[in-house]
PDB file of C-alpha atoms and ligand atoms in Angstrom:
ATOM      1  CA  UNK A   1       0.000   0.000   0.000  1.00  0.00           C
ATOM      2  CA  UNK A   2       2.628   2.552   1.140  1.00  0.00           C
ATOM      3  CA  UNK A   3       6.399   2.438   1.173  1.00  0.00           C
ATOM      4  CA  UNK A   4       8.341   5.539   2.115  1.00  0.00           C
ATOM      5  CA  UNK A   5      12.110   5.290   1.849  1.00  0.00           C
ATOM      6  CA  UNK A   6      14.877   7.391   3.406  1.00  0.00           C
ATOM      7  CA  UNK A   7      12.712  10.396   4.253  1.00  0.00           C
ATOM      8  CA  UNK A   8      14.658  13.404   5.476  1.00  0.00           C
ATOM      9  CA  UNK A   9      13.169  16.780   6.279  1.00  0.00           C
ATOM     10  CA  UNK A  10      15.149  19.871   7.206  1.00  0.00           C
ATOM     11  CA  UNK A  11      13.581  23.070   8.537  1.00  0.00           C
ATOM     12  CA  UNK A  12      16.477  25.336   7.468  1.00  0.00           C
ATOM     13  CA  UNK A  13      19.394  23.497   9.081  1.00  0.00           C
ATOM     14  CA  UNK A  14      17.324  21.642  11.659  1.00  0.00           C
ATOM     15  CA  UNK A  15      16.931  17.973  10.859  1.00  0.00           C
ATOM     16  CA  UNK A  16      13.318  17.032  11.743  1.00  0.00           C
ATOM     17  CA  UNK A  17      13.173  13.640  10.004  1.00  0.00           C
ATOM     18  CA  UNK A  18      16.327  11.608   9.868  1.00  0.00           C
ATOM     19  CA  UNK A  19      16.309   8.860   7.276  1.00  0.00           C
ATOM     20  CA  UNK A  20      12.932   7.348   8.059  1.00  0.00           C
ATOM     21  CA  UNK A  21      11.655   4.376   6.062  1.00  0.00           C
ATOM     22  CA  UNK A  22       8.142   3.205   6.772  1.00  0.00           C
ATOM     23  CA  UNK A  23       5.893   0.600   5.213  1.00  0.00           C
ATOM     24  CA  UNK A  24       2.164   0.014   5.507  1.00  0.00           C
ATOM     25  CA  UNK A  25       0.680  -3.081   3.879  1.00  0.00           C
ATOM     26  CA  UNK A  26      -2.939  -3.461   2.781  1.00  0.00           C
ATOM     27  CA  UNK A  27      -5.368  -3.361   5.745  1.00  0.00           C
ATOM     28  CA  UNK A  28      -2.625  -2.878   8.314  1.00  0.00           C
ATOM     29  CA  UNK A  29      -2.653  -0.489  11.248  1.00  0.00           C
ATOM     30  CA  UNK A  30       0.784   1.049  11.735  1.00  0.00           C
ATOM     31  CA  UNK A  31       1.659   2.956  14.904  1.00  0.00           C
ATOM     32  CA  UNK A  32       4.246   5.742  15.047  1.00  0.00           C
ATOM     33  CA  UNK A  33       5.082   6.735  18.607  1.00  0.00           C
ATOM     34  CA  UNK A  34       7.326   9.440  19.996  1.00  0.00           C
ATOM     35  CA  UNK A  35       7.538  12.316  22.449  1.00  0.00           C
ATOM     36  CA  UNK A  36       6.798  15.954  21.669  1.00  0.00           C
ATOM     37  CA  UNK A  37       8.859  17.174  18.721  1.00  0.00           C
ATOM     38  CA  UNK A  38       9.944  13.660  17.740  1.00  0.00           C
ATOM     39  CA  UNK A  39       8.783  14.372  14.174  1.00  0.00           C
ATOM     40  CA  UNK A  40       5.367  12.682  14.031  1.00  0.00           C
ATOM     41  CA  UNK A  41       3.506  15.553  12.380  1.00  0.00           C
ATOM     42  CA  UNK A  42       6.413  16.241  10.049  1.00  0.00           C
ATOM     43  CA  UNK A  43       6.175  12.604   8.919  1.00  0.00           C
ATOM     44  CA  UNK A  44       2.398  12.849   8.383  1.00  0.00           C
ATOM     45  CA  UNK A  45       2.753  16.121   6.431  1.00  0.00           C
ATOM     46  CA  UNK A  46       5.459  14.561   4.284  1.00  0.00           C
ATOM     47  CA  UNK A  47       3.450  11.414   3.505  1.00  0.00           C
ATOM     48  CA  UNK A  48       0.254  13.345   2.720  1.00  0.00           C
ATOM     49  CA  UNK A  49       2.130  15.954   0.688  1.00  0.00           C
ATOM     50  CA  UNK A  50       0.939  18.856   2.866  1.00  0.00           C
ATOM     51  CA  UNK A  51       4.649  19.551   3.391  1.00  0.00           C
ATOM     52  CA  UNK A  52       4.655  20.729  -0.210  1.00  0.00           C
ATOM     53  CA  UNK A  53       2.133  23.465   0.653  1.00  0.00           C
ATOM     54  CA  UNK A  54       3.980  24.405   3.827  1.00  0.00           C
ATOM     55  CA  UNK A  55       7.204  24.625   1.812  1.00  0.00           C
ATOM     56  CA  UNK A  56       5.578  26.921  -0.779  1.00  0.00           C
ATOM     57  CA  UNK A  57       3.968  29.168   1.838  1.00  0.00           C
ATOM     58  CA  UNK A  58       7.262  29.551   3.686  1.00  0.00           C
ATOM     59  CA  UNK A  59       9.013  30.260   0.389  1.00  0.00           C
ATOM     60  CA  UNK A  60       6.519  32.970  -0.603  1.00  0.00           C
ATOM     61  CA  UNK A  61       6.692  34.607   2.809  1.00  0.00           C
ATOM     62  CA  UNK A  62      10.473  34.696   2.501  1.00  0.00           C
ATOM     63  CA  UNK A  63      10.656  32.434   5.557  1.00  0.00           C
ATOM     64  CA  UNK A  64      12.676  29.357   6.275  1.00  0.00           C
ATOM     65  CA  UNK A  65      13.797  26.897   3.633  1.00  0.00           C
ATOM     66  CA  UNK A  66      12.352  23.432   4.019  1.00  0.00           C
ATOM     67  CA  UNK A  67      14.124  20.564   2.302  1.00  0.00           C
ATOM     68  CA  UNK A  68      12.454  17.193   1.760  1.00  0.00           C
ATOM     69  CA  UNK A  69      14.391  14.149   0.564  1.00  0.00           C
ATOM     70  CA  UNK A  70      13.429  10.512   0.003  1.00  0.00           C
ATOM     71  CA  UNK A  71      10.806   8.653  -2.061  1.00  0.00           C
ATOM     72  CA  UNK A  72       7.215   7.686  -1.377  1.00  0.00           C
ATOM     73  CA  UNK A  73       5.483   4.820  -3.149  1.00  0.00           C
ATOM     74  CA  UNK A  74       1.726   4.421  -2.808  1.00  0.00           C
ATOM     75  CA  UNK A  75      -0.459   1.826  -4.511  1.00  0.00           C
ATOM     76  CA  UNK A  76       2.523   0.678  -6.582  1.00  0.00           C
ATOM     77  CA  UNK A  77       3.301   4.178  -7.914  1.00  0.00           C
ATOM     78  CA  UNK A  78       5.859   6.805  -7.034  1.00  0.00           C
ATOM     79  CA  UNK A  79       3.904   9.758  -5.624  1.00  0.00           C
ATOM     80  CA  UNK A  80       6.849  11.753  -4.229  1.00  0.00           C
ATOM     81  CA  UNK A  81       6.206  14.643  -6.620  1.00  0.00           C
ATOM     82  CA  UNK A  82       2.400  14.553  -6.542  1.00  0.00           C
ATOM     83  CA  UNK A  83       0.410  17.419  -5.036  1.00  0.00           C
ATOM     84  CA  UNK A  84      -1.451  16.717  -1.792  1.00  0.00           C
ATOM     85  CA  UNK A  85      -4.817  17.126  -3.540  1.00  0.00           C
ATOM     86  CA  UNK A  86      -3.943  14.363  -6.029  1.00  0.00           C
ATOM     87  CA  UNK A  87      -2.762  12.098  -3.194  1.00  0.00           C
ATOM     88  CA  UNK A  88      -6.114  12.712  -1.455  1.00  0.00           C
ATOM     89  CA  UNK A  89      -7.996  11.877  -4.661  1.00  0.00           C
ATOM     90  CA  UNK A  90      -6.107   8.595  -4.763  1.00  0.00           C
ATOM     91  CA  UNK A  91      -7.287   7.833  -1.248  1.00  0.00           C
ATOM     92  CA  UNK A  92      -4.486   9.035   1.009  1.00  0.00           C
ATOM     93  CA  UNK A  93      -6.351  11.160   3.528  1.00  0.00           C
ATOM     94  CA  UNK A  94      -4.878  13.035   6.497  1.00  0.00           C
ATOM     95  CA  UNK A  95      -6.833  13.631   9.694  1.00  0.00           C
ATOM     96  CA  UNK A  96      -4.565  16.322  11.132  1.00  0.00           C
ATOM     97  CA  UNK A  97      -3.300  16.926  14.630  1.00  0.00           C
ATOM     98  CA  UNK A  98      -5.583  19.076  16.881  1.00  0.00           C
ATOM     99  CA  UNK A  99      -8.636  18.028  14.844  1.00  0.00           C
ATOM    100  CA  UNK A 100      -8.750  21.204  12.669  1.00  0.00           C
ATOM    101  CA  UNK A 101     -12.492  20.992  12.143  1.00  0.00           C
ATOM    102  CA  UNK A 102     -14.338  24.064  10.857  1.00  0.00           C
ATOM    103  CA  UNK A 103     -15.407  25.684  14.119  1.00  0.00           C
ATOM    104  CA  UNK A 104     -18.046  27.972  12.600  1.00  0.00           C
ATOM    105  CA  UNK A 105     -19.699  25.204  10.568  1.00  0.00           C
ATOM    106  CA  UNK A 106     -22.183  22.611  11.777  1.00  0.00           C
ATOM    107  CA  UNK A 107     -21.390  18.924  12.144  1.00  0.00           C
ATOM    108  CA  UNK A 108     -23.279  18.191   8.925  1.00  0.00           C
ATOM    109  CA  UNK A 109     -21.493  20.976   7.036  1.00  0.00           C
ATOM    110  CA  UNK A 110     -18.121  19.703   8.245  1.00  0.00           C
ATOM    111  CA  UNK A 111     -18.958  16.214   6.999  1.00  0.00           C
ATOM    112  CA  UNK A 112     -20.227  17.459   3.638  1.00  0.00           C
ATOM    113  CA  UNK A 113     -17.043  19.492   3.127  1.00  0.00           C
ATOM    114  CA  UNK A 114     -15.070  16.288   3.742  1.00  0.00           C
ATOM    115  CA  UNK A 115     -17.137  14.546   1.075  1.00  0.00           C
ATOM    116  CA  UNK A 116     -16.300  16.929  -1.753  1.00  0.00           C
ATOM    117  CA  UNK A 117     -14.503  14.148  -3.624  1.00  0.00           C
ATOM    118  CA  UNK A 118     -17.247  11.564  -3.109  1.00  0.00           C
ATOM    119  CA  UNK A 119     -20.228  10.731  -5.310  1.00  0.00           C
ATOM    120  CA  UNK A 120     -23.751  11.283  -3.914  1.00  0.00           C
ATOM    121  CA  UNK A 121     -24.143   7.581  -3.346  1.00  0.00           C
ATOM    122  CA  UNK A 122     -20.800   7.291  -1.546  1.00  0.00           C
ATOM    123  CA  UNK A 123     -21.619  10.336   0.611  1.00  0.00           C
ATOM    124  CA  UNK A 124     -24.944   8.910   1.719  1.00  0.00           C
ATOM    125  CA  UNK A 125     -23.502   5.477   2.505  1.00  0.00           C
ATOM    126  CA  UNK A 126     -20.525   6.994   4.347  1.00  0.00           C
ATOM    127  CA  UNK A 127     -22.727   9.340   6.397  1.00  0.00           C
ATOM    128  CA  UNK A 128     -24.814   6.357   7.536  1.00  0.00           C
ATOM    129  CA  UNK A 129     -21.599   4.546   8.410  1.00  0.00           C
ATOM    130  CA  UNK A 130     -20.198   7.507  10.407  1.00  0.00           C
ATOM    131  CA  UNK A 131     -23.369   7.788  12.512  1.00  0.00           C
ATOM    132  CA  UNK A 132     -23.248   4.060  13.181  1.00  0.00           C
ATOM    133  CA  UNK A 133     -19.562   4.299  14.155  1.00  0.00           C
ATOM    134  CA  UNK A 134     -20.016   7.446  16.263  1.00  0.00           C
ATOM    135  CA  UNK A 135     -23.640   7.479  17.518  1.00  0.00           C
ATOM    136  CA  UNK A 136     -23.183  10.746  19.526  1.00  0.00           C
ATOM    137  CA  UNK A 137     -22.725  12.661  16.251  1.00  0.00           C
ATOM    138  CA  UNK A 138     -26.196  11.680  15.066  1.00  0.00           C
ATOM    139  CA  UNK A 139     -27.865  13.932  17.661  1.00  0.00           C
ATOM    140  CA  UNK A 140     -25.386  16.747  17.055  1.00  0.00           C
ATOM    141  CA  UNK A 141     -25.875  17.143  13.296  1.00  0.00           C
ATOM    142  CA  UNK A 142     -26.847  20.818  13.573  1.00  0.00           C
ATOM    143  CA  UNK A 143     -24.427  21.695  16.376  1.00  0.00           C
ATOM    144  CA  UNK A 144     -21.678  24.170  15.486  1.00  0.00           C
ATOM    145  CA  UNK A 145     -18.258  22.479  15.451  1.00  0.00           C
ATOM    146  CA  UNK A 146     -16.702  24.909  17.914  1.00  0.00           C
ATOM    147  CA  UNK A 147     -19.330  23.988  20.526  1.00  0.00           C
ATOM    148  CA  UNK A 148     -18.547  20.262  20.528  1.00  0.00           C
ATOM    149  CA  UNK A 149     -16.488  18.601  23.255  1.00  0.00           C
ATOM    150  CA  UNK A 150     -12.928  17.513  22.418  1.00  0.00           C
ATOM    151  CA  UNK A 151     -14.036  13.899  21.946  1.00  0.00           C
ATOM    152  CA  UNK A 152     -16.940  14.872  19.705  1.00  0.00           C
ATOM    153  CA  UNK A 153     -14.632  17.094  17.675  1.00  0.00           C
ATOM    154  CA  UNK A 154     -12.246  14.172  17.178  1.00  0.00           C
ATOM    155  CA  UNK A 155     -15.126  11.915  16.086  1.00  0.00           C
ATOM    156  CA  UNK A 156     -16.123  14.638  13.625  1.00  0.00           C
ATOM    157  CA  UNK A 157     -12.543  14.988  12.354  1.00  0.00           C
ATOM    158  CA  UNK A 158     -12.325  11.245  11.713  1.00  0.00           C
ATOM    159  CA  UNK A 159     -15.812  11.279  10.163  1.00  0.00           C
ATOM    160  CA  UNK A 160     -14.817  14.120   7.868  1.00  0.00           C
ATOM    161  CA  UNK A 161     -11.719  12.180   6.783  1.00  0.00           C
ATOM    162  CA  UNK A 162     -13.867   9.086   6.112  1.00  0.00           C
ATOM    163  CA  UNK A 163     -16.133  11.184   3.869  1.00  0.00           C
ATOM    164  CA  UNK A 164     -13.121  11.675   1.569  1.00  0.00           C
ATOM    165  CA  UNK A 165     -13.205   7.913   0.831  1.00  0.00           C
ATOM    166  CA  UNK A 166      -9.734   6.996   2.131  1.00  0.00           C
ATOM    167  CA  UNK A 167      -7.847   3.845   1.225  1.00  0.00           C
ATOM    168  CA  UNK A 168      -5.048   4.920   3.579  1.00  0.00           C
ATOM    169  CA  UNK A 169      -6.034   7.039   6.564  1.00  0.00           C
ATOM    170  CA  UNK A 170      -3.341   9.075   8.323  1.00  0.00           C
ATOM    171  CA  UNK A 171      -4.397   9.826  11.914  1.00  0.00           C
ATOM    172  CA  UNK A 172      -2.135  12.368  13.587  1.00  0.00           C
ATOM    173  CA  UNK A 173      -2.411  12.165  17.400  1.00  0.00           C
ATOM    174  CA  UNK A 174      -6.167  11.495  17.494  1.00  0.00           C
ATOM    175  CA  UNK A 175      -6.174  10.908  21.264  1.00  0.00           C
ATOM    176  CA  UNK A 176      -4.399  14.099  22.273  1.00  0.00           C
ATOM    177  CA  UNK A 177      -5.917  15.695  25.369  1.00  0.00           C
ATOM    178  CA  UNK A 178      -8.867  13.284  25.626  1.00  0.00           C
ATOM    179  CA  UNK A 179     -10.087  11.257  28.617  1.00  0.00           C
ATOM    180  CA  UNK A 180      -9.227   7.539  28.895  1.00  0.00           C
ATOM    181  CA  UNK A 181     -12.882   6.651  28.204  1.00  0.00           C
ATOM    182  CA  UNK A 182     -13.040   8.681  24.990  1.00  0.00           C
ATOM    183  CA  UNK A 183      -9.601   7.362  24.025  1.00  0.00           C
ATOM    184  CA  UNK A 184     -10.811   3.771  24.255  1.00  0.00           C
ATOM    185  CA  UNK A 185     -13.932   4.605  22.175  1.00  0.00           C
ATOM    186  CA  UNK A 186     -11.717   6.152  19.486  1.00  0.00           C
ATOM    187  CA  UNK A 187      -9.237   3.265  19.539  1.00  0.00           C
ATOM    188  CA  UNK A 188     -12.082   0.746  19.089  1.00  0.00           C
ATOM    189  CA  UNK A 189     -13.511   2.834  16.253  1.00  0.00           C
ATOM    190  CA  UNK A 190     -10.093   2.924  14.582  1.00  0.00           C
ATOM    191  CA  UNK A 191      -9.917  -0.869  14.634  1.00  0.00           C
ATOM    192  CA  UNK A 192     -13.461  -1.106  13.237  1.00  0.00           C
ATOM    193  CA  UNK A 193     -12.581   1.236  10.381  1.00  0.00           C
ATOM    194  CA  UNK A 194      -9.818  -1.162   9.361  1.00  0.00           C
ATOM    195  CA  UNK A 195     -11.791  -4.366  10.030  1.00  0.00           C
ATOM    196  CA  UNK A 196     -15.126  -3.371   8.489  1.00  0.00           C
ATOM    197  CA  UNK A 197     -14.041  -1.045   5.688  1.00  0.00           C
ATOM    198  CA  UNK A 198     -10.636  -2.469   4.901  1.00  0.00           C
ATOM    199  CA  UNK A 199      -8.960   0.921   5.228  1.00  0.00           C
ATOM    200  CA  UNK A 200      -5.234   0.897   6.026  1.00  0.00           C
ATOM    201  CA  UNK A 201      -4.258   3.250   8.844  1.00  0.00           C
ATOM    202  CA  UNK A 202      -1.106   4.980  10.041  1.00  0.00           C
ATOM    203  CA  UNK A 203      -1.647   6.464  13.492  1.00  0.00           C
ATOM    204  CA  UNK A 204       0.759   8.611  15.503  1.00  0.00           C
ATOM    205  CA  UNK A 205       0.620   9.116  19.252  1.00  0.00           C
ATOM    206  CA  UNK A 206       2.839  10.396  21.994  1.00  0.00           C
ATOM    207  CA  UNK A 207       2.024   7.465  24.287  1.00  0.00           C
ATOM    208  CA  UNK A 208       1.942   3.976  22.845  1.00  0.00           C
ATOM    209  CA  UNK A 209      -0.134   2.385  25.579  1.00  0.00           C
ATOM    210  CA  UNK A 210      -3.722   3.059  24.389  1.00  0.00           C
ATOM    211  CA  UNK A 211      -3.043   2.356  20.714  1.00  0.00           C
ATOM    212  CA  UNK A 212      -0.457  -0.426  20.759  1.00  0.00           C
ATOM    213  CA  UNK A 213      -3.054  -3.198  21.257  1.00  0.00           C
ATOM    214  CA  UNK A 214      -4.571  -2.520  17.813  1.00  0.00           C
ATOM    215  CA  UNK A 215      -1.422  -1.925  15.753  1.00  0.00           C
ATOM    216  CA  UNK A 216       0.180  -4.608  13.597  1.00  0.00           C
ATOM    217  CA  UNK A 217       3.571  -2.952  13.494  1.00  0.00           C
ATOM    218  CA  UNK A 218       5.074   0.036  15.285  1.00  0.00           C
ATOM    219  CA  UNK A 219       7.876   2.554  14.892  1.00  0.00           C
ATOM    220  CA  UNK A 220       9.357   4.503  17.799  1.00  0.00           C
ATOM    221  CA  UNK A 221      10.668   7.951  16.844  1.00  0.00           C
ATOM    222  CA  UNK A 222      13.246   9.930  18.770  1.00  0.00           C
ATOM    223  CA  UNK A 223      14.563  13.240  17.494  1.00  0.00           C
ATOM    224  CA  UNK A 224      13.341  12.490  14.003  1.00  0.00           C
ATOM    225  CA  UNK A 225      14.886   9.022  13.768  1.00  0.00           C
ATOM    226  CA  UNK A 226      13.254   5.604  14.086  1.00  0.00           C
ATOM    227  CA  UNK A 227      15.154   4.145  17.023  1.00  0.00           C
ATOM    228  CA  UNK A 228      13.098   0.983  17.161  1.00  0.00           C
ATOM    229  CA  UNK A 229      10.543  -0.818  15.021  1.00  0.00           C
ATOM    230  CA  UNK A 230       8.814  -4.146  15.076  1.00  0.00           C
ATOM    231  CA  UNK A 231       5.596  -6.115  15.156  1.00  0.00           C
ATOM    232  CA  UNK A 232       3.104  -5.475  17.940  1.00  0.00           C
ATOM    233  CA  UNK A 233       4.323  -8.242  20.314  1.00  0.00           C
ATOM    234  CA  UNK A 234       7.977  -7.399  19.954  1.00  0.00           C
ATOM    235  CA  UNK A 235       7.375  -3.743  20.818  1.00  0.00           C
ATOM    236  CA  UNK A 236       5.028  -4.634  23.660  1.00  0.00           C
ATOM    237  CA  UNK A 237       7.641  -6.881  25.264  1.00  0.00           C
ATOM    238  CA  UNK A 238      10.618  -4.609  24.765  1.00  0.00           C
ATOM    239  CA  UNK A 239      11.782  -3.427  28.224  1.00  0.00           C
ATOM    240  CA  UNK A 240      13.067  -0.059  26.933  1.00  0.00           C
ATOM    241  CA  UNK A 241       9.759   0.734  25.316  1.00  0.00           C
ATOM    242  CA  UNK A 242       7.840  -0.365  28.365  1.00  0.00           C
ATOM    243  CA  UNK A 243       9.649   2.018  30.647  1.00  0.00           C
ATOM    244  CA  UNK A 244       9.878   4.938  28.231  1.00  0.00           C
ATOM    245  CA  UNK A 245       6.399   4.872  26.738  1.00  0.00           C
ATOM    246  CA  UNK A 246       4.181   3.105  29.237  1.00  0.00           C
ATOM    247  CA  UNK A 247       5.472   4.481  32.504  1.00  0.00           C
ATOM    248  CA  UNK A 248       6.165   0.886  33.563  1.00  0.00           C
ATOM    249  CA  UNK A 249       9.376   0.174  35.417  1.00  0.00           C
ATOM    250  CA  UNK A 250      10.962  -3.261  35.162  1.00  0.00           C
ATOM    251  CA  UNK A 251      12.242  -3.245  38.754  1.00  0.00           C
TER     252      UNK A 251
HETATM  253  P1  ATP B   1       4.132  17.116  18.750  1.00  0.00           P
HETATM  254  O1  ATP B   1       3.741  15.907  19.522  1.00  0.00           O
HETATM  255  O2  ATP B   1       4.562  18.264  19.606  1.00  0.00           O
HETATM  256  O3  ATP B   1       3.151  17.502  17.686  1.00  0.00           O
HETATM  257  P2  ATP B   1       5.766  15.933  16.669  1.00  0.00           P
HETATM  258  O4  ATP B   1       6.372  14.623  16.999  1.00  0.00           O
HETATM  259  O5  ATP B   1       4.559  15.957  15.806  1.00  0.00           O
HETATM  260  O6  ATP B   1       5.507  16.724  18.014  1.00  0.00           O
HETATM  261  P3  ATP B   1       6.888  17.748  14.747  1.00  0.00           P
HETATM  262  O7  ATP B   1       5.757  18.728  14.884  1.00  0.00           O
HETATM  263  O8  ATP B   1       6.962  16.957  13.514  1.00  0.00           O
HETATM  264  O9  ATP B   1       6.931  16.789  16.017  1.00  0.00           O
HETATM  265  O10 ATP B   1       8.240  18.563  14.929  1.00  0.00           O
HETATM  266  C1  ATP B   1       9.524  17.987  14.807  1.00  0.00           C
HETATM  267  C2  ATP B   1      10.553  19.070  15.023  1.00  0.00           C
HETATM  268  O11 ATP B   1      10.506  20.004  13.958  1.00  0.00           O
HETATM  269  C3  ATP B   1      10.346  19.879  16.287  1.00  0.00           C
HETATM  270  O12 ATP B   1      11.591  20.180  16.838  1.00  0.00           O
HETATM  271  C4  ATP B   1       9.653  21.126  15.815  1.00  0.00           C
HETATM  272  O13 ATP B   1       9.947  22.233  16.646  1.00  0.00           O
HETATM  273  C5  ATP B   1      10.250  21.309  14.433  1.00  0.00           C
HETATM  274  N1  ATP B   1       9.322  21.961  13.506  1.00  0.00           N
HETATM  275  C6  ATP B   1       8.096  21.524  13.170  1.00  0.00           C
HETATM  276  N2  ATP B   1       7.518  22.321  12.262  1.00  0.00           N
HETATM  277  C7  ATP B   1       8.413  23.301  12.002  1.00  0.00           C
HETATM  278  C8  ATP B   1       8.437  24.452  11.152  1.00  0.00           C
HETATM  279  N3  ATP B   1       7.430  24.757  10.333  1.00  0.00           N
HETATM  280  N4  ATP B   1       9.552  25.206  11.185  1.00  0.00           N
HETATM  281  C9  ATP B   1      10.597  24.902  11.969  1.00  0.00           C
HETATM  282  N5  ATP B   1      10.654  23.858  12.778  1.00  0.00           N
HETATM  283  C10 ATP B   1       9.577  23.063  12.819  1.00  0.00           C
END
């Protein structure tokens, strides 16, 4: 499905991604874990191509120079030079960090905006699916996005991404700032999205603990580099990971 090789990103002279290679097979859930500033969002922007837009904006504003190196293959084709909008059309859809829903628009409007690439039939079917996946949204259809709770906003952000008909969904820190109860609802929903709709998922999080149970394979980032990677069990049983990312001491 996706194979990114030797990704490097520099913000001016600051190395934010250091030679990262990451693979996501069909219908896999891949976890990318790391502390603040480890490079998770930079990785998601690079995969989705949003980095291209950020680069251009910075360039036009006479700001910093951003350099991106490496290759990205998606659905058997090299997409490294494709615009983010074309990547989205091909089914690579980013659900960005901090939700980024439209605060002044209603839940329904937010979802419809997400469905701009979908046919009428797809939109209707996906809307039904989103309300089944996230029942609280059903009663909030007319509610303005900015008035939703953090958990509801995250459900809406994922719903909006689903409306874009993803084949590969990129979830950037979906659990950030949410209660353990809401986190477990979102983690279960993430697994359902893969199981029921066959969508591949790359999810980033600061803490591995809530998400690790549903991932097939995980990467641990530190200062922009993947210091460890492996299948679910291997990561779960690694003593370094346990102490650093679960708050579990081996003593
Ligand atoms: P967080 O959990 O805080 O979102 P992250 O793992 O997503 O962290 P990134 O946002 O990718 O990390 O940032 C990686 C590094 O790059 C950080 O040191 C950050 O300060 C820096 N950085 C990110 N965006 C820019 C930018 N536009 N210009 C300069 N430096 C940046």
